[in-house]
């Protein structure tokens, strides 16, 4: 299973009931205020500002406890490990401050109407997940493979199914649909462990780059009018290229004080090709555990 296939098969976005959608923001705000009250009083306003985009984003990946849906608490786990995540990603506050000191980038942030602090922490959060996908990958279990096969059978219930099993040098081929499907049904219904790891799949860097900037474009409250569907303004393009520089994915050794060479219309092709190459990808919701 390749990583793109993993993204296609993995159910990142939950399907909560109408009650969750009706009350999720109120529940999340109440829980956040309780947690915020546990933090030092002098830090509370800053924490509220830094986490506001992340908290809104995480409403899309609720948790089900077997009885009801509730908002994710991943922002709490992020904040508790924030320093470690900045160190792991290489996105330091100092590097962000240096970027904000670049007049071109500062003007982009102002034009897009987004918060400097909340944008920074949203980027750190997203890249801390994506970098793990690139460097360590995700483990595919027996259960994952069985679910994939079952899903494919459900998608094409009338399609012929064949099974080829090799034991030593001998092949055993089965073409009886009922027998093969019964094997899967019995396996799923059994108490056999499905946690065994078969292999690991890793995301390539360009895919991670795409997920990062596409998530930012989709989930930041950007204040621009796009000319047409799928088209982005020059400010949006430049913002994304600066972000890729920030996470060491675009001209990592480029001196940031010479910003005009980093962005602008001359590098639009980098952005446009990335968006074109991965436009078929369903954007996952990234959650830390």
Tab-separated table of N, CA and C in Angstrom, residues 3 25 43 53 64 86-87 94 111 132 165 178 194 202 212 257 286:
chain	number	residue	atom	x	y	z
A	3	UNK	N	1.539	5.484	0.124
A	3	UNK	CA	1.007	6.455	1.072
A	3	UNK	C	-0.254	7.134	0.537
A	25	UNK	N	-19.225	23.593	18.980
A	25	UNK	CA	-18.466	24.809	19.295
A	25	UNK	C	-18.692	25.233	20.743
A	43	UNK	N	-0.461	34.115	31.194
A	43	UNK	CA	-0.265	33.527	29.861
A	43	UNK	C	-1.569	33.261	29.119
A	53	UNK	N	-6.909	29.245	15.797
A	53	UNK	CA	-7.083	28.592	14.502
A	53	UNK	C	-7.040	27.077	14.656
A	64	UNK	N	-15.132	9.756	19.517
A	64	UNK	CA	-16.318	8.984	19.874
A	64	UNK	C	-15.963	8.011	20.988
A	86	UNK	N	8.482	22.428	18.249
A	86	UNK	CA	9.248	23.459	17.551
A	86	UNK	C	10.680	22.983	17.309
A	87	UNK	N	11.241	22.311	18.298
A	87	UNK	CA	12.605	21.802	18.146
A	87	UNK	C	12.661	20.720	17.073
A	94	UNK	N	12.165	32.320	16.957
A	94	UNK	CA	13.134	33.269	16.402
A	94	UNK	C	13.114	33.297	14.885
A	111	UNK	N	-2.396	41.767	4.615
A	111	UNK	CA	-3.351	41.734	3.504
A	111	UNK	C	-4.306	40.543	3.623
A	132	UNK	N	6.620	13.692	10.698
A	132	UNK	CA	6.622	12.296	11.148
A	132	UNK	C	6.219	11.384	9.993
A	165	UNK	N	-3.110	-18.149	-3.252
A	165	UNK	CA	-2.295	-18.365	-2.055
A	165	UNK	C	-1.109	-19.244	-2.409
A	178	UNK	N	-18.208	-16.764	-3.132
A	178	UNK	CA	-18.818	-16.966	-1.817
A	178	UNK	C	-17.799	-17.459	-0.800
A	194	UNK	N	-5.759	-8.103	15.029
A	194	UNK	CA	-5.476	-7.456	13.738
A	194	UNK	C	-4.446	-6.355	13.890
A	202	UNK	N	5.633	5.687	3.896
A	202	UNK	CA	6.059	7.061	4.176
A	202	UNK	C	5.564	8.009	3.097
A	212	UNK	N	0.369	20.581	3.676
A	212	UNK	CA	0.603	21.726	4.560
A	212	UNK	C	-0.013	22.997	3.998
A	257	UNK	N	16.657	37.767	4.381
A	257	UNK	CA	16.679	39.222	4.242
A	257	UNK	C	16.679	39.648	2.763
A	286	UNK	N	-5.371	16.400	10.251
A	286	UNK	CA	-4.199	15.927	10.978
A	286	UNK	C	-4.417	16.074	12.483
